Amino acid sequence: METRSSSLRVSLPAFVLIFEAVIVALYAVFVTYDEHADARLQNNHTNPMDNAVYRDYPIFTDIQVMIFLGFGCLLAFFRLYGFSGMVFNFLTATFAIQWAILVQGYFQFSHDGKIHLGVNNLINAEFACAVVLISCGAVLGKTSPLQLLVMALLEVPVFAATEWAVLKYLKINDAGGSILIHLFACYFGLGVTFVLYRPQLNDGHAKETTSYQSDMLSVMGTLFLWVFWPSFNSALTLKGDDQHRAILHTFIGLSASTLTAFALSAMLNKSGKLTMADIQNVTLAGGVTVGASVDMMISPAAAYALGILGCTACMLGYKYLSPFLARRFRIQDQCGIHNLHGLTGLISCAAGICAILVASEEVYGPSLYEIFTHRAPVEGDPRLRELQLLIPGLRPGLGRTAQEQALFQVAAVFSTIGVSALGGVATGFILKLPFLAPPSDDFCFDDKLFFDVPPDYDTPLKLQLLRVVNESD
Amino acid sequence: METRSSSLRVSLPAFVLIFEAVIVALYAVFVTYDEHADARLQNNHTNPMDNAVYRDYPIFTDIQVMIFLGFGCLLAFFRLYGFSGMVFNFLTATFAIQWAILVQGYFQFSHDGKIHLGVNNLINAEFACAVVLISCGAVLGKTSPLQLLVMALLEVPVFAATEWAVLKYLKINDAGGSILIHLFACYFGLGVTFVLYRPQLNDGHAKETTSYQSDMLSVMGTLFLWVFWPSFNSALTLKGDDQHRAILHTFIGLSASTLTAFALSAMLNKSGKLTMADIQNVTLAGGVTVGASVDMMISPAAAYALGILGCTACMLGYKYLSPFLARRFRIQDQCGIHNLHGLTGLISCAAGICAILVASEEVYGPSLYEIFTHRAPVEGDPRLRELQLLIPGLRPGLGRTAQEQALFQVAAVFSTIGVSALGGVATGFILKLPFLAPPSDDFCFDDKLFFDVPPDYDTPLKLQLLRVVNESD
Amino acid sequence: METRSSSLRVSLPAFVLIFEAVIVALYAVFVTYDEHADARLQNNHTNPMDNAVYRDYPIFTDIQVMIFLGFGCLLAFFRLYGFSGMVFNFLTATFAIQWAILVQGYFQFSHDGKIHLGVNNLINAEFACAVVLISCGAVLGKTSPLQLLVMALLEVPVFAATEWAVLKYLKINDAGGSILIHLFACYFGLGVTFVLYRPQLNDGHAKETTSYQSDMLSVMGTLFLWVFWPSFNSALTLKGDDQHRAILHTFIGLSASTLTAFALSAMLNKSGKLTMADIQNVTLAGGVTVGASVDMMISPAAAYALGILGCTACMLGYKYLSPFLARRFRIQDQCGIHNLHGLTGLISCAAGICAILVASEEVYGPSLYEIFTHRAPVEGDPRLRELQLLIPGLRPGLGRTAQEQALFQVAAVFSTIGVSALGGVATGFILKLPFLAPPSDDFCFDDKLFFDVPPDYDTPLKLQLLRVVNESD
C-alpha cells in the first residue's frame, strides 16, 4: 500500500509557493537587466544586431533542448517510472535554473548591488542545472519530488561557490566543464546516494526494468544530447577558432565513443547481443572525455583517442565498478553517473593537464596567451608589450609556466572532488528528514506513488501475464 | 458501426486538389520573390551575409519545431486518437500556412500588384497557422479532417483581415501576440465549438482517456513548445535589446508558471498526486501571460509574477470554469483553450496596458519612441528633431500619450474578441454542412474512423481486460 | 531458433576496433585543422566572429537532427524492429561520417599532404552519411549491423569518388543534391537489394507490421526531416539570395507534397482512410523534387507544382511500381527508396534541366554567372571584364551555353546512375560473405536477433491474443 505520507498535497505546494515568493522578492530587489537588455543603455552608437543575444541565444536553445528533452527522455527509461523520469526532470530543471540565476548572479554577475541579467546568465544557469540533473541521476527512482527540489536548493549554492572560488583563486582552464560540471556533479551525487543507501535494493527490484517503448524513448534522449553536445562543450570557450575546435573535438570524441560502445556492448554480452542501456549511456562518454581540453590544439586524432579511452573506462565501470561500489561502499549509483561523468571526467582532466604541459607558442602562435590567459606575462613585463603588438587586446596574465598551470589544474580537481563529496553527504543527511516523504523501498521506481496514472498503467500481474504469454511462445 | 459517410475517398481529395489548383494558379499570377530572395535585385553593393534570411531563418525553424512537433505531440494525448492528433495537426498546419502566405500577402506584403515572398512571410504565416491550431484545440476529437481544413480556410482570412485592421487603424503594441494570436484564436475556437455542441459528450466519453505512452508523448510536445517559446514571443519584436528582453521575460514567465503548475496540481488533487494534463498544459501559461508586454521594461520580477498569475488563472479555469462553460453555456472546450489562451491572454493584455501606462523616458531612455512608435512626436513637432539627434532613424509617430495608447489597446481587445467570436460562430454553422462528414458521437476520439490502424490498436474490450487484470492486482 | 552465427560477440568488435585503429592512425598522420580552426593561423587581423563556424554550425546542427533523430525515428516503424531501426541508424551514421571525413577529405579538402578539417567538412560528411542511410533503407530489416557497416565502408568511397569526378569534370548544378545524393543513394541501394534478393519475402512476412506506437514514432521522424529539410537543401548553395530561395522553394515544395499525399492516400485506399506509411514517406517527396533547381529563379508556383508532381509520382510508385519491381525484377525495396528518392530525383533533374535552359540574364541579372558559374565567359573574353565591373569578384567560367550546361547535367544523371547501380551490385556480392551474419528469413524484422529485449517485447502469440480480443470486439 502507498503510505499516507507520500501525498504531495501540502508539502509540495507549501515548499514551491514559499520558494516562489522568496524568488520574486529577491528578483524585485536585486535583479535588473544587463547592458544588452536594458533599453536605457542603448544609444545612437548601438547597432541592434551587435547585441549579445545573437551570439548567445542559439547556444542557449541548443542547451535547452539538451536539458529538457535530452535529459527528460533519457531518464524515462524505467518501465513504470517514465512519468517521473521525464516530469521530475522538468520540475527540477526549472527550479534549479531560476535559483541559479540568483545564486550565480550573486557570485559572478553582480555589481552596484544588482544582478545584471541577460541570456548569458541563463546559459550559466543551465550549466548549474545540468550539474543538479547529473547528480540526481544517482538517486533516480528513490526520491520524492520534494527531496529533488531540496537537493537542488542545496546543490546550486555549493556549486556556484565552488565554481566562483576555483575560477577566481585557482584560475583553471576547463572549457567543457570536466572539472566543474562533471566531477562536481558526480561526487556530489555519490555523496547523496551514499547517505540514502537502501540495502534491500542491492538485490534488484521488481520494477527496476525497462519496456520496449521506454528504451526507445531513452535512446531518443541520448540522440538529443549527442546532437547538441558540441554546443554544450563550446558554449563558454573563446569565440572564433577556439569555439570551432571545441565543436570539432566534441563531435569526433562522441563519434569515437559511439562506435566503441557498440563494439564493447556486443563483446561483453554473453550471447553477443547489444544492450540498450549501453547505447543509451556509454555512447555519450566521449563528450565528457574531451571536455577539459576541448578548445586546445590537441589534434583531431587525440580527440578520437580520448573518445575511445573514455568510452572503454565508462563501459568497464558499468560492468564491474558500479556493482562493486554498491556492495562494498554502499554507493548505489542508479544511472551510473560515476562511469559516465566521474571516470570520464578524471580521464578528461588528465588529458587536459597533458595538453597544458605540451602547449607551446610553436603550435598556438601568440594566441597561446589568449587560451591560457594565466600564462600571459604579467603587467610590466616587456614580453607583454611585444605580444600586444601581435594581439592588440591581450590582457596581462600571471606569467604562469605550463607546469604551474598544470599544478593548479590538479589542485582544482582535488578540491572540487572534496567539496562536492562533502556537500553531497551533508545534503544526503538533510534529505533524510522525514517530512520530505521518500518513497518506501516497495514504491521505488513507481509512478503510481506521485501521479494519477492512466488505466493501461502496467502492473506486476499484467507483466506476469505477458511473461506467461511470451514464454509459451 | 462506422457510417458510410466517414469515408474520405472522394471528399478529401476533391477538396484538397481543387484547393491546390487554385493555390498554384494564384501563386503563379501573384507571388514573386521579395528583395532579399530575388537574384535580379542583387547588385555589387549587396553583401550576401546581410540578407534577411540570416536574421529570420533561425527563428523560423524554431517556430516550425513548435508547430509541427510541439503541437503535434501535445495534441496526441488521447489513447485512441494519437494518429489523428498528430497527423491532422500536420495536415491543418501545412494547409493553413500556404493559405496564409496568400491571404496575409494580400493584406500586408503586396505592392505593384504582387505579393513579395521571403522567409519573413513564412514566419507571419506560421503565426496565422498557430491561430488555427489553437482554435482547433477546442474541437479536438470531434471533427473530420475535412471540417478542420474548412475551418482553416475560413479562419485564416478572418484572422488576416483583423490583424491588418487592428495594426493599421488601432496601431497597438502586441509583440507576443496576446491579443491578435491568443485571444483571437481562443474566441474563434469557442465560437466554433458553441455551434458544434454535442450534449451527449457532457457526460464523458469512453474513449476520452489517455494512455501511458500518449501522456508521455504529449509531455514531449509540451517540452518542445516550452523550449522554443522565447523564439515565438520575440520573433516580431524590434531587434536588439527589445528582442533580448522578450527572450528573458518569456523564459522567466514560463519557469514561474511551470513551478506554480506543479504546486497547484498537487494541491488541487484529492490524493495529492500530480495530474499529467496539468503538466502538459498549465505549465505553458506563463508564455502567453507575458506576451503583450514581453518587449517592455517590465522588470524580471514582473515577468515572474505574471507567470505565477497566469498559471493560477489557467489552473482554476481547467478545474472550475471549463466544466461550468460546458454545462451552462454549451461551450465544450476540449483542450481548454479558454484557460491556456483566453484567461491568460486577458491577464496579459491587462498587464500590457499597465506597462504602457507607466512607461516613461526615465526608464526607456529615448528608445521609448521606438518601442511605442505611436507615442513618437508627429512630423513637424520640434521635439521630434531633438529625438532624432539621439536616435537618428526615428520615424515620426502620432504623438499619442500613454493613456491614449492604453485606450487603443482596450479597443483592440474588445474588437478582436468580438470579430473572432462572431467569425467562429459563423464558421461553426458552415462546418455543420453534412458533406463535411463529422464523426458520430460514438466515433469521436477514435482513429479508426479515418485511419487504417495497426493490429495492436486498442479496443474497449482490451482495455476492459487490462482493467480486470489491474484490479485483480 | 536463432542461429549461433548471429552473435555479434566477436565479429562486430573485431571489425569496429580494427576500423577505429586505422582511423585514428590515418587521422594522426593526415588530418589537421583548417584555417578557421587552427590557432596558429589567427593573427591580429582576424575577427573571431567572422570565423566560418558561425556560418556553418547552425546548418550543421539542423542536419544532425535530421540524420540522428529524423532518420532514426522514421526507420523505427516496424513493430518488432524499433531498436534496430533507430539504433543501427545511429551506428551506421556515426561510422559513415568519420569515414567520409577521411575519404572526402582526400578528394576535396587535401593540400600539402594534409586533410584540413573544419565544420564545413562535417557538413559534407553528413551528406555522404545521408547517402548511405538512404541506401540502407532498401535493405532495412534484412541485414546484420555488420553488413550495414561494410556497406557504408564501401559506399562512402564510391560516392566520394563519383561526387568528386562529376563536380570536377562535368561541373554541374545540383544544389539540393538530387543527382549526387538522391539518385546515387537510390540506385546504389537498389543494386545492393537486387543481389540480396530473398524470394520468400515477396509473400509478406509475419513480422513486417507496424504497431500503434511505432507508427507514431515514425511520423515524428518524418516531422523532424520535414522541419529541417530547408537547411539540408540550402546547405551548399551560394550565400545570400540563393540560399534564401532554396529555403523558400523547399518549404513550398514540401507543403505542396504534404497536402497532395493526404489527398492521394485517401483516394487510393479502398475504404477511403488514410494510410500511415503514406504520411510517413510520401509527404516528404517535395523536398527531393525541388532539389536540383532549388536555388534557381524557378518561381514559387513552379516549386509548388514540383511538390505536387513529385508526390504523385512517389505515391503511384509505392502503390504500383514497388510490388512490380519486387516480383519481376527481384528488387525488394523495403522502404521504397526508389519512390521517395529515385522517381522524385529524376523529376527533379528534369526540372533542373528545364530551369537551366530557360535561365537568362533578364531574370537573374548579372548574378546569372554566379549561380551558373560555368556559363561565365572564359578568361580573356572582354565580356568577362564588363561583368566584373558589375560583380567585382566574378570568376572566369567555361563560357558554356545553357544547352551545353543542360547536356552536362544529362551526362551527370546517367553516369551517376550507372556508377551507383554497379557499385551497389558489387557491394551486394560482398555483403553475401557468410561471416557477415545476415539474418535468416525468419528473423528478418526482428530485434531479438541482435538485442537483449525487455520482458514486454512483443511475440506472435501476444499479437494473436490481441487479435482475438480485438475481433471479439
Short mmCIF file of N, CA and C in Angstrom, two decimals, chain A residues 183-268:
data_model
loop_
_atom_site.label_atom_id
_atom_site.label_comp_id
_atom_site.label_asym_id
_atom_site.label_seq_id
_atom_site.Cartn_x
_atom_site.Cartn_y
_atom_site.Cartn_z
N LEU A 183 32.82 16.40 -12.75
CA LEU A 183 33.34 15.85 -11.50
C LEU A 183 32.52 16.34 -10.31
N PHE A 184 32.21 17.62 -10.29
CA PHE A 184 31.42 18.14 -9.19
C PHE A 184 30.10 17.39 -9.08
N ALA A 185 29.38 17.32 -10.22
CA ALA A 185 28.06 16.68 -10.22
C ALA A 185 28.16 15.23 -9.78
N CYS A 186 29.17 14.54 -10.27
CA CYS A 186 29.32 13.12 -9.96
C CYS A 186 29.54 12.90 -8.47
N TYR A 187 30.52 13.58 -7.90
CA TYR A 187 30.84 13.28 -6.50
C TYR A 187 29.81 13.84 -5.53
N PHE A 188 29.13 14.91 -5.92
CA PHE A 188 28.02 15.37 -5.10
C PHE A 188 26.92 14.30 -5.08
N GLY A 189 26.59 13.80 -6.26
CA GLY A 189 25.55 12.77 -6.36
C GLY A 189 25.92 11.52 -5.59
N LEU A 190 27.18 11.11 -5.69
CA LEU A 190 27.62 9.91 -4.96
C LEU A 190 27.53 10.14 -3.46
N GLY A 191 27.87 11.36 -3.04
CA GLY A 191 27.74 11.69 -1.62
C GLY A 191 26.31 11.53 -1.15
N VAL A 192 25.37 12.05 -1.93
CA VAL A 192 23.96 11.96 -1.55
C VAL A 192 23.53 10.50 -1.46
N THR A 193 23.84 9.74 -2.52
CA THR A 193 23.33 8.37 -2.57
C THR A 193 24.00 7.49 -1.50
N PHE A 194 25.21 7.86 -1.10
CA PHE A 194 25.89 7.14 -0.01
C PHE A 194 25.06 7.22 1.27
N VAL A 195 24.56 8.42 1.54
CA VAL A 195 23.77 8.59 2.76
C VAL A 195 22.39 7.95 2.62
N LEU A 196 21.83 8.00 1.42
CA LEU A 196 20.48 7.46 1.22
C LEU A 196 20.50 5.96 0.92
N TYR A 197 21.55 5.31 1.26
CA TYR A 197 21.73 3.86 1.00
C TYR A 197 20.51 3.04 1.39
N ARG A 198 20.07 2.17 0.46
CA ARG A 198 18.94 1.28 0.75
C ARG A 198 19.42 -0.15 0.54
N PRO A 199 19.79 -0.84 1.62
CA PRO A 199 20.40 -2.16 1.46
C PRO A 199 19.54 -3.13 0.65
N GLN A 200 18.22 -3.04 0.81
CA GLN A 200 17.35 -4.01 0.13
C GLN A 200 17.44 -3.90 -1.38
N LEU A 201 17.78 -2.73 -1.89
CA LEU A 201 17.78 -2.57 -3.34
C LEU A 201 19.00 -3.19 -3.99
N ASN A 202 19.98 -3.61 -3.20
CA ASN A 202 21.16 -4.25 -3.79
C ASN A 202 20.83 -5.57 -4.48
N ASP A 203 19.69 -6.14 -4.10
CA ASP A 203 19.33 -7.41 -4.71
C ASP A 203 18.39 -7.24 -5.89
N GLY A 204 18.32 -6.05 -6.39
CA GLY A 204 17.42 -5.81 -7.52
C GLY A 204 16.02 -5.52 -7.04
N HIS A 205 15.19 -4.98 -7.91
CA HIS A 205 13.85 -4.54 -7.56
C HIS A 205 12.94 -4.94 -8.71
N ALA A 206 11.78 -5.46 -8.37
CA ALA A 206 10.88 -5.97 -9.41
C ALA A 206 10.54 -4.92 -10.46
N LYS A 207 10.51 -3.65 -10.06
CA LYS A 207 10.09 -2.61 -11.00
C LYS A 207 11.27 -1.96 -11.72
N GLU A 208 12.47 -2.44 -11.40
CA GLU A 208 13.67 -1.83 -11.97
C GLU A 208 13.94 -2.39 -13.37
N THR A 209 12.93 -2.37 -14.23
CA THR A 209 13.10 -2.89 -15.58
C THR A 209 12.65 -1.85 -16.60
N THR A 210 13.06 -2.10 -17.81
CA THR A 210 12.63 -1.20 -18.89
C THR A 210 11.51 -1.85 -19.67
N SER A 211 10.89 -1.09 -20.55
CA SER A 211 9.94 -1.66 -21.51
C SER A 211 10.43 -1.30 -22.91
N TYR A 212 9.83 -1.91 -23.89
CA TYR A 212 10.23 -1.65 -25.27
C TYR A 212 10.11 -0.15 -25.58
N GLN A 213 8.99 0.44 -25.20
CA GLN A 213 8.79 1.86 -25.50
C GLN A 213 9.72 2.75 -24.69
N SER A 214 9.93 2.40 -23.41
CA SER A 214 10.76 3.27 -22.58
C SER A 214 12.20 3.23 -23.06
N ASP A 215 12.65 2.08 -23.54
CA ASP A 215 14.01 2.01 -24.07
C ASP A 215 14.17 2.88 -25.31
N MET A 216 13.15 2.87 -26.17
CA MET A 216 13.20 3.71 -27.38
C MET A 216 13.25 5.18 -27.01
N LEU A 217 12.38 5.57 -26.09
CA LEU A 217 12.31 6.96 -25.69
C LEU A 217 13.64 7.41 -25.11
N SER A 218 14.25 6.53 -24.33
CA SER A 218 15.51 6.87 -23.70
C SER A 218 16.61 7.06 -24.76
N VAL A 219 16.60 6.22 -25.80
CA VAL A 219 17.57 6.43 -26.88
C VAL A 219 17.34 7.77 -27.56
N MET A 220 16.08 8.16 -27.72
CA MET A 220 15.83 9.49 -28.29
C MET A 220 16.50 10.57 -27.44
N GLY A 221 16.39 10.43 -26.12
CA GLY A 221 17.06 11.37 -25.24
C GLY A 221 18.56 11.40 -25.48
N THR A 222 19.14 10.22 -25.61
CA THR A 222 20.57 10.13 -25.92
C THR A 222 20.89 10.89 -27.20
N LEU A 223 20.04 10.70 -28.21
CA LEU A 223 20.31 11.35 -29.50
C LEU A 223 20.22 12.87 -29.40
N PHE A 224 19.25 13.37 -28.61
CA PHE A 224 19.19 14.82 -28.41
C PHE A 224 20.48 15.31 -27.76
N LEU A 225 20.95 14.60 -26.75
CA LEU A 225 22.18 15.01 -26.08
C LEU A 225 23.36 14.93 -27.05
N TRP A 226 23.42 13.85 -27.81
CA TRP A 226 24.51 13.61 -28.74
C TRP A 226 24.61 14.73 -29.76
N VAL A 227 23.46 15.07 -30.33
CA VAL A 227 23.43 16.04 -31.43
C VAL A 227 23.86 17.43 -30.96
N PHE A 228 23.44 17.83 -29.75
CA PHE A 228 23.71 19.19 -29.32
C PHE A 228 24.90 19.32 -28.37
N TRP A 229 25.57 18.22 -28.07
CA TRP A 229 26.70 18.27 -27.13
C TRP A 229 27.79 19.24 -27.59
N PRO A 230 28.10 19.33 -28.88
CA PRO A 230 29.10 20.32 -29.27
C PRO A 230 28.74 21.74 -28.82
N SER A 231 27.47 22.07 -28.80
CA SER A 231 27.08 23.40 -28.30
C SER A 231 27.37 23.53 -26.82
N PHE A 232 27.12 22.47 -26.08
CA PHE A 232 27.35 22.47 -24.63
C PHE A 232 28.84 22.68 -24.34
N ASN A 233 29.68 21.92 -25.01
CA ASN A 233 31.12 21.97 -24.73
C ASN A 233 31.78 23.25 -25.23
N SER A 234 31.12 23.92 -26.19
CA SER A 234 31.75 25.11 -26.76
C SER A 234 31.09 26.39 -26.30
N ALA A 235 30.10 26.28 -25.41
CA ALA A 235 29.33 27.48 -25.04
C ALA A 235 30.20 28.54 -24.38
N LEU A 236 31.16 28.12 -23.58
CA LEU A 236 31.90 29.09 -22.78
C LEU A 236 33.35 29.25 -23.24
N THR A 237 33.69 28.76 -24.43
CA THR A 237 35.04 28.97 -24.95
C THR A 237 35.18 30.39 -25.47
N LEU A 238 36.40 30.75 -25.83
CA LEU A 238 36.59 31.99 -26.58
C LEU A 238 35.92 31.84 -27.93
N LYS A 239 35.47 32.96 -28.50
CA LYS A 239 34.85 32.93 -29.82
C LYS A 239 35.93 32.70 -30.89
N GLY A 240 35.51 32.27 -32.06
CA GLY A 240 36.42 32.11 -33.18
C GLY A 240 36.99 30.72 -33.26
N ASP A 241 38.30 30.61 -33.52
CA ASP A 241 38.89 29.30 -33.75
C ASP A 241 38.78 28.40 -32.52
N ASP A 242 38.79 28.97 -31.33
CA ASP A 242 38.66 28.14 -30.12
C ASP A 242 37.33 27.41 -30.11
N GLN A 243 36.25 28.16 -30.36
CA GLN A 243 34.93 27.54 -30.38
C GLN A 243 34.83 26.53 -31.51
N HIS A 244 35.43 26.86 -32.63
CA HIS A 244 35.44 25.96 -33.78
C HIS A 244 36.08 24.62 -33.40
N ARG A 245 37.24 24.68 -32.77
CA ARG A 245 37.90 23.44 -32.35
C ARG A 245 37.06 22.68 -31.33
N ALA A 246 36.44 23.41 -30.41
CA ALA A 246 35.63 22.73 -29.40
C ALA A 246 34.52 21.91 -30.06
N ILE A 247 33.92 22.47 -31.09
CA ILE A 247 32.86 21.76 -31.80
C ILE A 247 33.42 20.53 -32.50
N LEU A 248 34.54 20.70 -33.19
CA LEU A 248 35.14 19.55 -33.89
C LEU A 248 35.52 18.43 -32.93
N HIS A 249 36.20 18.79 -31.84
CA HIS A 249 36.66 17.77 -30.91
C HIS A 249 35.50 17.03 -30.26
N THR A 250 34.45 17.78 -29.91
CA THR A 250 33.32 17.12 -29.28
C THR A 250 32.68 16.14 -30.25
N PHE A 251 32.49 16.59 -31.48
CA PHE A 251 31.89 15.70 -32.47
C PHE A 251 32.74 14.45 -32.67
N ILE A 252 34.04 14.63 -32.82
CA ILE A 252 34.93 13.49 -33.06
C ILE A 252 34.96 12.56 -31.85
N GLY A 253 35.06 13.15 -30.67
CA GLY A 253 35.08 12.34 -29.45
C GLY A 253 33.81 11.51 -29.30
N LEU A 254 32.66 12.14 -29.55
CA LEU A 254 31.39 11.40 -29.46
C LEU A 254 31.32 10.29 -30.50
N SER A 255 31.78 10.59 -31.72
CA SER A 255 31.73 9.57 -32.77
C SER A 255 32.56 8.36 -32.36
N ALA A 256 33.77 8.62 -31.87
CA ALA A 256 34.64 7.52 -31.48
C ALA A 256 34.03 6.73 -30.33
N SER A 257 33.46 7.43 -29.35
CA SER A 257 32.93 6.68 -28.21
C SER A 257 31.68 5.92 -28.61
N THR A 258 30.94 6.41 -29.57
CA THR A 258 29.74 5.69 -30.01
C THR A 258 30.12 4.37 -30.66
N LEU A 259 31.05 4.40 -31.61
CA LEU A 259 31.48 3.16 -32.24
C LEU A 259 32.02 2.19 -31.20
N THR A 260 32.86 2.70 -30.31
CA THR A 260 33.45 1.83 -29.28
C THR A 260 32.38 1.22 -28.41
N ALA A 261 31.38 1.99 -28.07
CA ALA A 261 30.32 1.48 -27.20
C ALA A 261 29.60 0.31 -27.86
N PHE A 262 29.33 0.41 -29.16
CA PHE A 262 28.69 -0.72 -29.84
C PHE A 262 29.59 -1.96 -29.79
N ALA A 263 30.88 -1.75 -30.07
CA ALA A 263 31.79 -2.89 -30.09
C ALA A 263 31.85 -3.55 -28.72
N LEU A 264 32.04 -2.74 -27.67
CA LEU A 264 32.19 -3.32 -26.33
C LEU A 264 30.88 -3.91 -25.83
N SER A 265 29.77 -3.30 -26.19
CA SER A 265 28.49 -3.82 -25.75
C SER A 265 28.29 -5.25 -26.24
N ALA A 266 28.59 -5.47 -27.53
CA ALA A 266 28.45 -6.84 -28.06
C ALA A 266 29.49 -7.77 -27.45
N MET A 267 30.69 -7.25 -27.23
CA MET A 267 31.78 -8.09 -26.75
C MET A 267 31.54 -8.57 -25.33
N LEU A 268 30.99 -7.70 -24.49
CA LEU A 268 30.83 -8.03 -23.08
C LEU A 268 29.51 -8.72 -22.78
#
